[in-house]
Short mmCIF file of C-alpha atoms in Angstrom, two decimals:
data_model
loop_
_atom_site.label_atom_id
_atom_site.label_comp_id
_atom_site.label_asym_id
_atom_site.label_seq_id
_atom_site.Cartn_x
_atom_site.Cartn_y
_atom_site.Cartn_z
CA MET A 865 -3.58 16.96 -5.38
CA VAL A 866 -2.34 16.49 -8.15
CA GLN A 867 0.92 17.32 -8.91
CA GLY A 868 3.99 17.55 -11.88
CA SER A 869 7.02 16.26 -10.05
CA PRO A 870 7.05 12.39 -9.90
CA GLY A 871 8.25 11.17 -6.74
CA ALA A 872 7.17 14.00 -5.03
CA GLY A 873 5.55 14.27 -1.09
CA ALA A 874 4.54 10.62 -1.63
CA HIS A 875 3.52 10.00 1.42
CA MET A 876 2.47 10.93 4.95
CA ALA A 877 4.64 11.33 7.37
CA GLY A 878 6.06 8.80 10.08
CA VAL A 879 7.82 6.55 12.11
CA PRO A 880 9.71 3.46 11.06
CA MET A 881 8.70 0.18 12.13
CA GLY A 882 11.10 -1.32 14.47
CA VAL A 883 12.67 1.95 14.37
CA GLY A 884 10.83 3.83 18.02
CA MET A 885 7.81 1.59 16.15
CA ARG A 886 6.06 1.31 20.18
CA TYR A 887 3.89 -1.66 19.11
CA GLY A 888 2.71 -2.33 22.30
CA GLU A 889 0.34 0.75 22.85
CA PRO A 890 -2.91 1.81 21.37
CA ALA A 891 -2.28 3.51 17.72
CA ASP A 892 -4.00 6.59 19.60
CA SER A 893 -0.86 6.43 21.91
CA ALA A 894 1.38 6.46 19.27
CA VAL A 895 1.60 9.04 18.32
CA SER A 896 0.49 10.69 21.10
CA GLY A 897 2.62 14.44 21.83
CA GLU A 898 3.96 14.13 18.48
CA GLU A 899 0.98 15.54 16.22
CA ASP A 900 2.59 18.83 15.85
CA LYS A 901 6.22 17.68 14.24
CA VAL A 902 3.90 15.10 12.06
CA SER A 903 2.09 17.92 11.47
CA GLN A 904 4.37 20.00 9.57
CA SER A 905 6.31 17.33 7.63
CA SER A 906 2.51 16.02 6.18
CA THR A 907 1.83 20.19 5.65
CA ASP A 908 4.83 20.37 3.53
CA SER A 909 5.44 17.25 1.56
CA SER A 910 4.53 18.12 -1.26
CA ARG A 911 7.35 20.37 -1.81
CA ARG A 912 9.00 19.08 -5.35
CA LEU A 913 12.52 16.92 -5.43
CA SER A 914 13.88 20.03 -7.12
CA GLU A 915 13.52 21.97 -4.82
CA LEU A 916 15.27 19.24 -2.39
CA PRO A 917 18.39 20.77 -0.83
CA ASN A 918 21.89 18.61 -2.74
CA LEU A 919 21.89 16.29 -0.31
CA GLU A 920 25.19 14.17 0.92
CA ILE A 921 23.51 10.98 1.52
CA PRO A 922 26.22 8.77 3.43
CA GLN A 923 26.22 4.75 2.55
CA ASP A 924 24.39 3.19 5.78
CA THR A 925 20.76 5.42 3.98
CA TRP A 926 18.96 4.35 4.98
CA HIS A 927 19.37 3.02 8.96
CA THR A 928 21.31 6.48 9.33
CA LEU A 929 17.86 8.40 8.08
CA ALA A 930 15.69 6.72 9.97
CA GLU A 931 17.41 7.27 13.47
CA ASP A 932 17.79 11.04 12.81
CA LEU A 933 13.36 10.68 12.14
CA LYS A 934 13.13 8.86 15.59
CA ASN A 935 16.03 11.44 17.13
CA TYR A 936 13.30 13.64 15.97
CA LEU A 937 9.78 12.62 17.45
CA TRP A 938 11.89 11.13 20.18
CA GLY A 939 13.83 14.10 22.03
CA GLU A 940 17.15 13.56 21.15
CA PRO A 941 17.89 16.14 18.63
CA GLN A 942 21.49 16.45 19.58
CA LYS A 943 22.02 13.34 18.47
CA LEU A 944 20.37 15.17 15.42
CA PRO A 945 23.54 16.38 12.25
CA PRO A 946 23.25 20.16 12.10
CA PRO A 947 21.16 21.78 12.02
CA GLN A 948 19.15 20.39 14.33
CA ALA A 949 16.46 23.21 13.51
CA GLN A 950 15.14 20.37 10.99
CA ARG A 951 11.90 19.12 10.92
CA ALA A 952 10.80 16.08 10.63
CA SER A 953 9.20 16.60 6.53
CA ASP A 954 13.30 18.07 6.33
CA ILE A 955 14.14 13.92 6.90
CA THR A 956 11.26 11.96 5.58
CA GLU A 957 12.05 14.39 1.69
CA GLN A 958 15.02 12.81 1.88
CA PHE A 959 13.93 9.37 2.05
CA GLU A 960 12.06 10.88 -1.22
CA GLN A 961 15.18 11.47 -2.51
CA LEU A 962 16.89 8.40 -1.40
CA TYR A 963 14.23 6.09 -2.87
CA SER A 964 14.02 8.41 -6.40
CA SER A 965 17.99 8.67 -7.52
CA ARG A 966 17.16 4.50 -6.61
CA GLU A 967 14.42 4.10 -8.89
CA THR A 968 16.05 6.27 -11.85
CA ALA A 969 19.59 4.87 -11.90
CA GLU A 970 17.24 1.26 -11.89
CA GLN A 971 15.59 2.75 -14.89
CA GLU A 972 18.21 3.58 -16.81
CA GLU A 973 18.69 -1.04 -17.24
CA LEU A 974 16.42 -1.00 -19.49
CA LEU A 975 17.83 -5.52 -20.17
CA VAL A 976 16.56 -8.06 -17.49
CA SER A 977 16.98 -12.15 -17.29
CA MET A 978 13.60 -12.27 -15.09
CA LYS A 979 11.41 -9.76 -13.39
CA VAL A 980 9.88 -10.41 -9.67
CA HIS A 981 6.71 -9.56 -8.75
CA MET A 982 5.55 -9.93 -4.88
CA THR A 983 2.78 -8.30 -2.95
CA SER A 984 2.23 -8.49 0.79
CA CYS A 985 -1.86 -7.77 0.60
CA SER A 986 -3.85 -10.09 1.57
CA ARG A 987 -7.05 -10.88 3.13
CA CYS A 988 -8.20 -11.41 6.66
CA SER A 989 -8.14 -15.08 7.75
CA GLN A 990 -10.73 -13.92 10.66
CA CYS A 991 -13.54 -10.94 8.90
CA GLY A 992 -11.74 -11.82 5.49
CA SER A 993 -10.92 -7.96 4.65
CA VAL A 994 -7.66 -7.12 2.76
CA LEU A 995 -4.87 -5.97 4.51
CA TYR A 996 -2.61 -3.38 2.62
CA ASP A 997 0.98 -2.86 3.52
CA GLU A 998 0.94 -0.24 5.35
CA GLU A 999 -2.17 -2.17 7.47
CA ILE A 1000 0.60 -5.30 7.69
CA MET A 1001 2.76 -3.29 9.12
CA ALA A 1002 1.43 -1.35 11.78
CA GLY A 1003 -0.21 -4.70 13.37
CA TRP A 1004 3.05 -6.30 13.81
CA THR A 1005 3.97 -7.28 17.52
CA PRO A 1006 7.93 -6.81 19.13
CA ASP A 1007 8.13 -11.04 19.09
CA ASP A 1008 11.04 -12.40 17.13
CA SER A 1009 9.43 -15.98 17.47
CA ASN A 1010 5.48 -14.30 16.24
CA LEU A 1011 4.18 -14.28 12.79
CA ASN A 1012 0.80 -13.30 13.17
CA THR A 1013 0.45 -9.62 12.83
CA ILE A 1014 -2.74 -8.15 14.40
CA CYS A 1015 -5.81 -6.62 11.70
CA CYS A 1016 -6.98 -3.39 12.34
CA TRP A 1017 -10.27 -4.84 11.28
CA CYS A 1018 -11.09 -7.24 13.54
CA LYS A 1019 -8.40 -7.40 15.24
CA HIS A 1020 -7.88 -11.16 15.95
CA PRO A 1021 -4.58 -12.00 15.04
CA THR A 1022 -3.99 -13.33 11.85
CA VAL A 1023 -0.92 -14.33 9.54
CA PRO A 1024 0.02 -12.50 6.20
CA ASN A 1025 1.03 -13.62 2.70
CA LEU A 1026 3.89 -13.02 0.42
CA SER A 1027 3.25 -13.64 -2.64
CA ILE A 1028 5.20 -14.04 -5.27
CA LYS A 1029 5.73 -14.13 -9.69
CA VAL A 1030 8.68 -14.82 -11.73
CA TYR A 1031 8.86 -14.57 -15.57
CA ASP A 1032 11.95 -15.43 -17.00
CA TYR A 1033 13.25 -14.21 -20.18
CA ARG A 1034 15.86 -15.78 -20.80
CA GLU A 1035 13.71 -18.09 -23.43
CA HIS A 1036 14.61 -15.61 -26.16
CA ALA A 1037 17.42 -14.25 -27.54
CA LYS A 1038 17.98 -10.92 -25.51
CA ASP A 1039 16.56 -7.92 -27.51
CA ARG A 1040 16.86 -4.29 -25.16
CA GLU A 1041 14.27 -2.63 -27.61
CA ALA A 1042 11.59 -5.80 -26.91
CA GLN A 1043 12.25 -8.78 -24.86
CA GLY A 1044 9.93 -11.88 -25.79
CA GLN A 1045 6.78 -12.86 -24.15
CA PRO A 1046 7.90 -14.32 -20.55
CA LYS A 1047 7.78 -18.00 -18.97
CA GLU A 1048 6.02 -17.95 -15.30
CA HIS A 1049 7.24 -19.46 -13.25
CA PHE A 1050 4.96 -21.43 -10.49
CA PRO A 1051 3.45 -18.54 -8.41
CA ILE A 1052 5.16 -18.65 -4.45
CA HIS A 1053 3.44 -17.07 -1.66
CA ILE A 1054 5.20 -17.80 1.75
CA PRO A 1055 4.25 -16.04 5.02
CA TYR A 1056 5.14 -12.64 5.57
CA ILE A 1057 6.69 -11.81 9.15
CA SER A 1058 8.49 -8.57 10.76
CA PRO A 1059 11.49 -8.13 10.13
CA LEU A 1060 11.77 -8.65 13.70
CA VAL A 1061 11.21 -12.36 13.09
CA VAL A 1062 13.12 -12.31 9.93
CA ARG A 1063 16.70 -11.17 12.25
CA LYS A 1064 15.93 -14.24 14.18
CA GLU A 1065 15.97 -16.39 11.48
CA MET A 1066 18.24 -15.15 9.55
CA GLU A 1067 20.69 -15.61 13.02
CA SER A 1068 18.89 -19.50 12.86
CA VAL A 1069 20.70 -20.35 9.57
CA LEU A 1070 23.57 -18.48 9.53
CA GLN A 1071 24.89 -19.54 12.85
CA LYS A 1072 23.68 -23.23 11.63
CA GLU A 1073 24.98 -23.04 7.99
CA GLY A 1074 27.41 -20.29 8.11
CA ASP A 1075 26.98 -17.89 5.50
CA PRO A 1076 27.75 -20.04 2.82
CA ALA A 1077 23.41 -20.63 3.47
CA LEU A 1078 22.31 -16.39 2.12
CA THR A 1079 25.12 -16.45 -0.87
CA ASP A 1080 23.76 -20.57 -2.23
CA PRO A 1081 21.39 -20.62 -5.42
CA ALA A 1082 19.58 -23.18 -3.77
CA CYS A 1083 19.28 -20.30 -1.02
CA PRO A 1084 15.30 -19.30 -2.26
CA ASP A 1085 14.29 -23.35 -2.00
CA LEU A 1086 16.08 -23.92 0.96
CA HIS A 1087 15.03 -20.83 2.79
CA PRO A 1088 12.27 -19.75 0.65
CA ILE A 1089 10.36 -17.58 4.41
CA LEU A 1090 13.76 -15.93 4.68
CA TYR A 1091 15.27 -15.22 1.55
CA TRP A 1092 12.05 -13.71 -0.13
CA ASN A 1093 10.75 -11.82 3.23
CA LEU A 1094 15.09 -10.66 2.86
CA ILE A 1095 14.11 -9.55 -0.84
CA TYR A 1096 10.72 -7.38 -0.15
CA PHE A 1097 12.77 -5.66 2.67
CA PHE A 1098 15.70 -4.99 1.24
CA HIS A 1099 14.25 -3.72 -1.66
CA ARG A 1100 11.94 -1.78 0.05
CA ILE A 1101 14.61 0.04 1.93
CA ALA A 1102 16.52 1.30 -1.75
CA VAL A 1103 19.81 -1.45 0.05
CA ALA A 1104 20.88 -3.62 -3.37
CA SER A 1105 22.13 -6.70 -2.17
CA HIS A 1106 23.58 -9.98 -4.23
CA LEU A 1107 20.47 -11.94 -3.54
CA PRO A 1108 18.29 -11.17 -6.62
CA ASP A 1109 20.26 -12.35 -8.93
CA LEU A 1110 20.77 -15.88 -7.49
CA LEU A 1111 17.57 -16.63 -8.62
CA THR A 1112 19.35 -17.35 -12.32
CA ASN A 1113 20.23 -20.35 -10.62
CA THR A 1114 18.73 -21.20 -8.51
CA PRO A 1115 17.28 -25.37 -8.88
CA SER A 1116 13.82 -24.46 -8.91
CA LEU A 1117 13.79 -21.72 -11.76
CA ARG A 1118 15.46 -23.66 -14.07
CA ILE A 1119 14.20 -23.66 -17.67
CA ASP A 1120 14.70 -25.97 -20.41
CA THR A 1121 15.28 -23.85 -23.12
CA MET A 1122 17.18 -20.69 -22.41
CA HIS A 1123 18.47 -18.73 -24.98
CA GLU A 1124 22.09 -18.87 -25.52
CA SER A 1125 22.85 -15.36 -25.88
CA TRP A 1126 21.41 -15.42 -21.90
CA GLN A 1127 25.09 -17.89 -21.46
CA ASN A 1128 26.72 -15.31 -19.78
CA TYR A 1129 24.89 -13.28 -16.76
CA ASP A 1130 27.12 -11.03 -16.64
CA ASP A 1131 24.51 -7.96 -18.83
CA SER A 1132 21.87 -9.33 -16.84
CA ARG A 1133 19.43 -8.38 -14.06
CA VAL A 1134 17.65 -9.29 -11.96
CA LYS A 1135 13.80 -6.35 -11.38
CA LEU A 1136 12.17 -6.44 -8.57
CA LEU A 1137 8.14 -4.90 -8.81
CA ALA A 1138 6.22 -4.82 -5.28
CA HIS A 1139 3.06 -3.64 -5.20
CA TRP A 1140 1.22 -2.02 -3.61
CA ASP A 1141 -2.68 -4.28 -4.73
CA ASN A 1142 -2.68 -7.89 -5.44
CA PRO A 1143 -5.87 -9.81 -8.09
CA GLU A 1144 -5.90 -12.37 -5.97
CA VAL A 1145 -7.92 -11.49 -3.43
CA TYR A 1146 -10.28 -9.93 -5.42
CA GLN A 1147 -11.56 -13.68 -6.65
CA SER A 1148 -13.62 -14.32 -3.92
CA LEU A 1149 -15.93 -10.79 -4.81
CA ASP A 1150 -18.90 -11.33 -5.56
CA PRO A 1151 -19.83 -10.54 -9.88
CA ASN A 1152 -23.20 -9.73 -8.99
CA LEU A 1153 -21.47 -6.73 -5.89
CA GLN A 1154 -18.96 -4.04 -7.06
CA GLN A 1155 -15.96 -4.67 -8.19
CA PRO A 1156 -12.63 -3.41 -7.67
CA ILE A 1157 -13.21 0.24 -10.95
CA HIS A 1158 -9.21 1.23 -11.05
CA ARG A 1159 -9.17 -3.02 -12.09
CA LEU A 1160 -12.65 -1.79 -14.72
CA TRP A 1161 -10.52 0.69 -16.45
CA ARG A 1162 -7.47 -0.79 -17.56
CA ILE A 1163 -10.12 -3.54 -18.31
CA ARG A 1164 -12.05 -1.66 -20.84
CA ASN A 1165 -9.05 0.56 -21.57
CA CYS A 1166 -10.02 4.20 -20.34
CA PRO A 1167 -6.87 5.90 -21.88
CA GLU A 1168 -7.32 4.50 -24.77
CA ASP A 1169 -11.30 4.37 -24.74
CA PRO A 1170 -12.73 7.61 -22.70
CA MET A 1171 -16.45 6.42 -24.28
CA SER A 1172 -16.09 3.58 -21.50
CA MET A 1173 -15.47 5.30 -18.37
CA SER A 1174 -17.93 4.88 -15.62
CA PRO A 1175 -19.99 7.71 -13.70
CA LEU A 1176 -18.20 6.67 -10.20
CA MET A 1177 -15.21 6.94 -12.93
CA HIS A 1178 -15.75 9.93 -13.69
CA SER A 1179 -16.37 11.53 -10.86
CA VAL A 1180 -13.15 10.11 -8.95
CA THR A 1181 -11.18 12.41 -11.59
CA THR A 1182 -13.21 14.65 -11.74
CA GLY A 1183 -13.09 15.13 -7.95
CA VAL A 1184 -8.87 13.73 -7.47
CA ARG A 1185 -8.46 17.63 -10.08
CA GLU A 1186 -10.49 19.88 -8.08
CA ASN A 1187 -9.57 18.55 -4.36
CA ASP A 1188 -12.81 17.66 -3.27
CA LEU A 1189 -13.80 14.12 -3.11
CA ILE A 1190 -16.75 13.74 -1.45
CA SER A 1191 -18.80 13.52 -5.04
CA ALA A 1192 -16.87 10.68 -5.46
CA LEU A 1193 -17.85 9.33 -1.95
CA ARG A 1194 -20.94 9.17 -1.79
CA ASN A 1195 -21.68 8.19 -5.58
CA ILE A 1196 -19.65 5.22 -5.10
CA LEU A 1197 -21.37 4.54 -0.77
CA LEU A 1198 -24.71 4.45 -2.80
CA ASP A 1199 -23.79 2.13 -5.58
CA ARG A 1200 -22.78 0.20 -3.69
CA LYS A 1201 -25.90 0.21 -1.62
CA GLN A 1202 -28.24 -0.73 -4.65
CA LYS A 1203 -25.74 -3.71 -6.17
CA TRP A 1204 -26.15 -5.07 -2.01
CA ASP A 1205 -29.65 -4.24 -2.78
CA ARG A 1206 -30.46 -5.62 -5.39
CA LEU A 1207 -28.85 -9.21 -5.13
CA ALA A 1208 -31.40 -9.08 -1.55
CA GLY A 1209 -34.24 -8.69 -3.40
CA VAL A 1210 -34.70 -5.28 -2.15
CA ASN A 1211 -35.23 -1.51 -3.25
CA THR A 1212 -33.84 1.29 -2.97
CA PRO A 1213 -34.47 4.65 -3.27
CA SER A 1214 -33.43 5.76 -6.65
CA LYS A 1215 -33.93 3.94 -9.44
CA SER A 1216 -32.82 1.24 -10.98
CA GLY A 1217 -31.03 2.25 -13.74
CA THR A 1218 -29.84 5.21 -13.65
CA PRO A 1219 -26.12 6.83 -13.44
CA VAL A 1220 -25.26 7.60 -9.69
CA LYS A 1221 -26.00 10.59 -8.21
CA ALA A 1222 -23.45 13.51 -8.44
CA ALA A 1223 -24.90 13.52 -4.61
CA LEU A 1224 -26.87 11.80 -1.39
CA THR A 1225 -29.41 13.94 -0.93
CA PRO A 1226 -31.11 12.61 3.03
CA THR A 1227 -34.22 11.13 0.94
CA ASP A 1228 -31.86 8.27 -0.67
CA MET A 1229 -30.27 7.59 3.23
CA VAL A 1230 -31.97 4.08 4.56
CA THR A 1231 -32.90 4.85 8.55
CA PRO A 1232 -29.16 2.35 10.45
CA PRO A 1233 -30.56 -0.34 12.03
CA ALA A 1234 -31.92 -0.63 15.68
CA GLY A 1235 -28.64 0.38 18.03
CA GLN A 1236 -26.31 1.76 15.20
CA GLY A 1237 -27.73 5.10 14.05
CA VAL A 1238 -29.01 8.96 15.08
CA PRO A 1239 -31.07 9.30 17.94
CA PRO A 1240 -34.82 10.51 17.02
CA SER A 1241 -34.47 13.62 17.64
CA THR A 1242 -31.26 14.57 15.49
CA ALA A 1243 -32.90 11.59 12.66
CA ALA A 1244 -34.19 14.98 11.03
CA ASN A 1245 -31.05 16.96 10.90
CA THR A 1246 -29.35 16.89 7.51
CA THR A 1247 -27.25 19.03 8.59
CA THR A 1248 -23.29 17.52 8.40
CA PRO A 1249 -21.81 17.25 12.12
CA SER A 1250 -18.72 19.19 12.07
CA THR A 1251 -16.91 16.12 13.31
CA PRO A 1252 -18.17 13.21 13.04
CA LEU A 1253 -14.84 11.21 13.57
CA SER A 1254 -15.08 12.47 17.33
CA HIS A 1255 -18.97 11.70 17.35
CA LEU A 1256 -17.99 7.95 16.60
CA GLY A 1257 -15.10 7.43 18.76
CA GLY A 1258 -11.14 6.08 18.47
CA THR A 1259 -9.16 6.91 15.51
CA PRO A 1260 -9.43 5.51 11.81
CA SER A 1261 -6.87 2.98 13.47
CA THR A 1262 -9.58 2.64 15.99
CA PRO A 1263 -12.69 0.73 13.41
CA TYR A 1264 -16.21 2.12 13.89
CA LEU A 1265 -17.96 -1.11 13.71
CA ASN A 1266 -20.84 -0.73 15.33
CA LYS A 1267 -20.37 2.92 16.92
CA GLY A 1268 -22.19 3.97 12.63
CA PHE A 1269 -20.95 1.76 10.68
CA GLY A 1270 -24.91 0.53 9.60
CA SER A 1271 -22.40 -2.46 6.18
CA SER A 1272 -22.10 -5.51 9.26
CA ARG A 1273 -21.15 -7.11 5.57
CA SER A 1274 -17.97 -9.82 5.46
CA GLY A 1275 -15.52 -7.93 4.13
CA LYS A 1276 -14.27 -11.39 1.50
CA GLN A 1277 -17.55 -9.15 -0.58
CA VAL A 1278 -16.77 -5.87 0.14
CA VAL A 1279 -14.32 -4.09 -1.54
CA SER A 1280 -12.98 -0.01 0.47
CA VAL A 1281 -14.23 2.73 -1.04
CA TYR A 1282 -10.67 4.88 -0.08
CA ARG A 1283 -8.90 2.16 -2.19
CA GLN A 1284 -11.01 2.11 -4.93
CA ILE A 1285 -10.07 6.34 -4.71
CA LEU A 1286 -6.71 6.18 -4.07
CA PHE A 1287 -6.30 3.41 -6.66
CA LEU A 1288 -8.22 4.60 -9.96
CA THR A 1289 -6.07 7.73 -8.88
CA LEU A 1290 -2.70 6.96 -9.23
CA VAL A 1291 -4.17 4.10 -12.66
CA ALA A 1292 -6.15 7.24 -14.56
CA LEU A 1293 -3.58 9.40 -13.74
CA GLY A 1294 -0.17 8.12 -13.29
CA GLN A 1295 1.31 7.38 -9.29
CA ASP A 1296 3.58 9.38 -11.05
CA ASN A 1297 2.10 12.63 -10.58
CA ILE A 1298 -0.06 12.55 -7.16
CA ASP A 1299 0.86 14.21 -3.94
CA LEU A 1300 -0.55 10.97 -1.79
CA THR A 1301 -0.53 13.05 2.10
CA ALA A 1302 -2.95 15.61 -0.48
CA PHE A 1303 -4.73 13.23 -1.18
CA ASP A 1304 -4.99 11.68 2.22
CA ARG A 1305 -5.72 14.52 3.24
CA GLU A 1306 -8.58 15.86 1.25
CA TYR A 1307 -9.92 11.78 2.31
CA ARG A 1308 -10.66 12.41 5.18
CA ARG A 1309 -11.79 15.55 4.54
CA ALA A 1310 -14.79 13.97 2.74
CA PHE A 1311 -15.19 10.93 5.55
CA GLU A 1312 -15.56 14.03 7.63
CA LYS A 1313 -18.05 15.28 5.86
CA LEU A 1314 -20.13 12.71 5.87
CA SER A 1315 -24.07 12.65 7.45
CA LEU A 1316 -24.68 10.13 10.40
CA LYS A 1317 -26.27 8.48 7.46
CA GLU A 1318 -24.34 8.43 4.60
CA LEU A 1319 -22.47 6.90 7.65
CA ALA A 1320 -24.47 4.30 8.25
CA LEU A 1321 -24.16 2.77 4.05
CA ALA A 1322 -20.05 2.89 5.29
CA HIS A 1323 -17.69 -0.52 5.95
CA PRO A 1324 -15.23 -0.30 8.83
CA CYS A 1325 -12.58 -0.22 5.35
CA ASP A 1326 -13.87 2.46 4.03
CA GLN A 1327 -12.63 5.40 6.44
CA PRO A 1328 -8.80 6.92 6.18
CA PRO A 1329 -5.94 4.40 6.57
CA GLY A 1330 -4.85 5.85 10.80
CA MET A 1331 -1.04 7.39 12.51
CA ARG A 1332 0.04 3.86 12.46
CA GLU A 1333 -0.21 2.65 8.70
CA LEU A 1334 1.01 6.19 7.63
CA PHE A 1335 3.52 5.63 9.60
CA CYS A 1336 4.18 3.24 8.22
CA ARG A 1337 4.00 3.65 5.05
CA LYS A 1338 5.32 6.83 4.57
CA LEU A 1339 9.49 5.59 5.18
CA PHE A 1340 9.33 3.37 2.84
CA LYS A 1341 10.34 2.75 -0.88
CA ASP A 1342 6.67 3.10 -3.05
CA LEU A 1343 4.40 0.35 -3.68
CA ARG A 1344 3.17 -0.33 -7.05
CA VAL A 1345 -0.75 -0.39 -8.93
#
């Protein structure tokens, strides 16, 4: 799971949203018949970038590679560039190579006038659950007038947000070694819309105002939804554009005390950073309940002070190194239940105040609510079912709500166990050192080992991601935690 080469195997294989994705179908039908092809990519994606062939990437890179993958998965191999016998992994690895080379070029330019932090992570307006970028993409429909996505947990439409923070360094002198404290402009929140909606909006603006609409420095103020969505998507597919440079002259982002060294913008640039997580979504959490452990890791400065690591953090980092996440998964589930029970004044089976156990035992489990639990004939059987996912029915894209999950709490007070383990892994061990495909595989294996009583402690958002979500994740540039 841990690897030594940056960017290698960063995702699981998939199909680009909007390029061959069958939006209107259920999650199963979107990938049925293609699992064998996709599995070739998912199992081989841990190859290091240094081992990739020296491929000449054309100028229209993302579109060309996406078209190649669509032709491969949907039966038009004659349209593929030679050799036609290439696998899906050969194509998806070219995406990784593209994004890696682009990121390397960006890192070489250290001096920036502005940094723009963007995230699409937002809460569902219906159930309160947190939706991450790939989950939002998987819920879009082929309707260029629909701003909604379908929440993968409650199945209701919701409008996700794109949150932007702009940090301005122009109040201080240019210094490549140590730039001064930036000014933080007012945060920006606009609807996060699908590429189909973005295209329709852009066509409308260009028809009314012409090309100057997209070269005017006032564009971010006049057309914020179009501008910021374009910025975000271009960044995610590694397409360079003039749009970020408009920010240095945008009226709403002007500063009163610009240092004279910034008068010439020729050697300055705007740096874009797209994030997976969003601190704002945790503001609704009860402080007495479970907090995201990857954020606690940073707050406690665990890299500098290892003694501040909690038992949960130890179980996650150890499980990742040993390619066995079952103990970490069980520990976080039990820790969450203990905190909920203490808040409700309910005694838990384990002793209050003791460290989280390395593993759950049958006596640590609670009996699932009526209608959701184990039949009496199997209640005493402590053997883990071989395929609890099939018992519950559906795929991770089809939530197991009321099909074995005992937790019916609002998503507003739940932090996904999958995201807790994933994000702590990336923060603690380094995102460039982790093979996400291998991580997802190990998490799925651990989740499938949970007994039915253990599943009664889980919330739907604890599930491993579905194939549609992984498809949407694979073909875009990595989001940072």
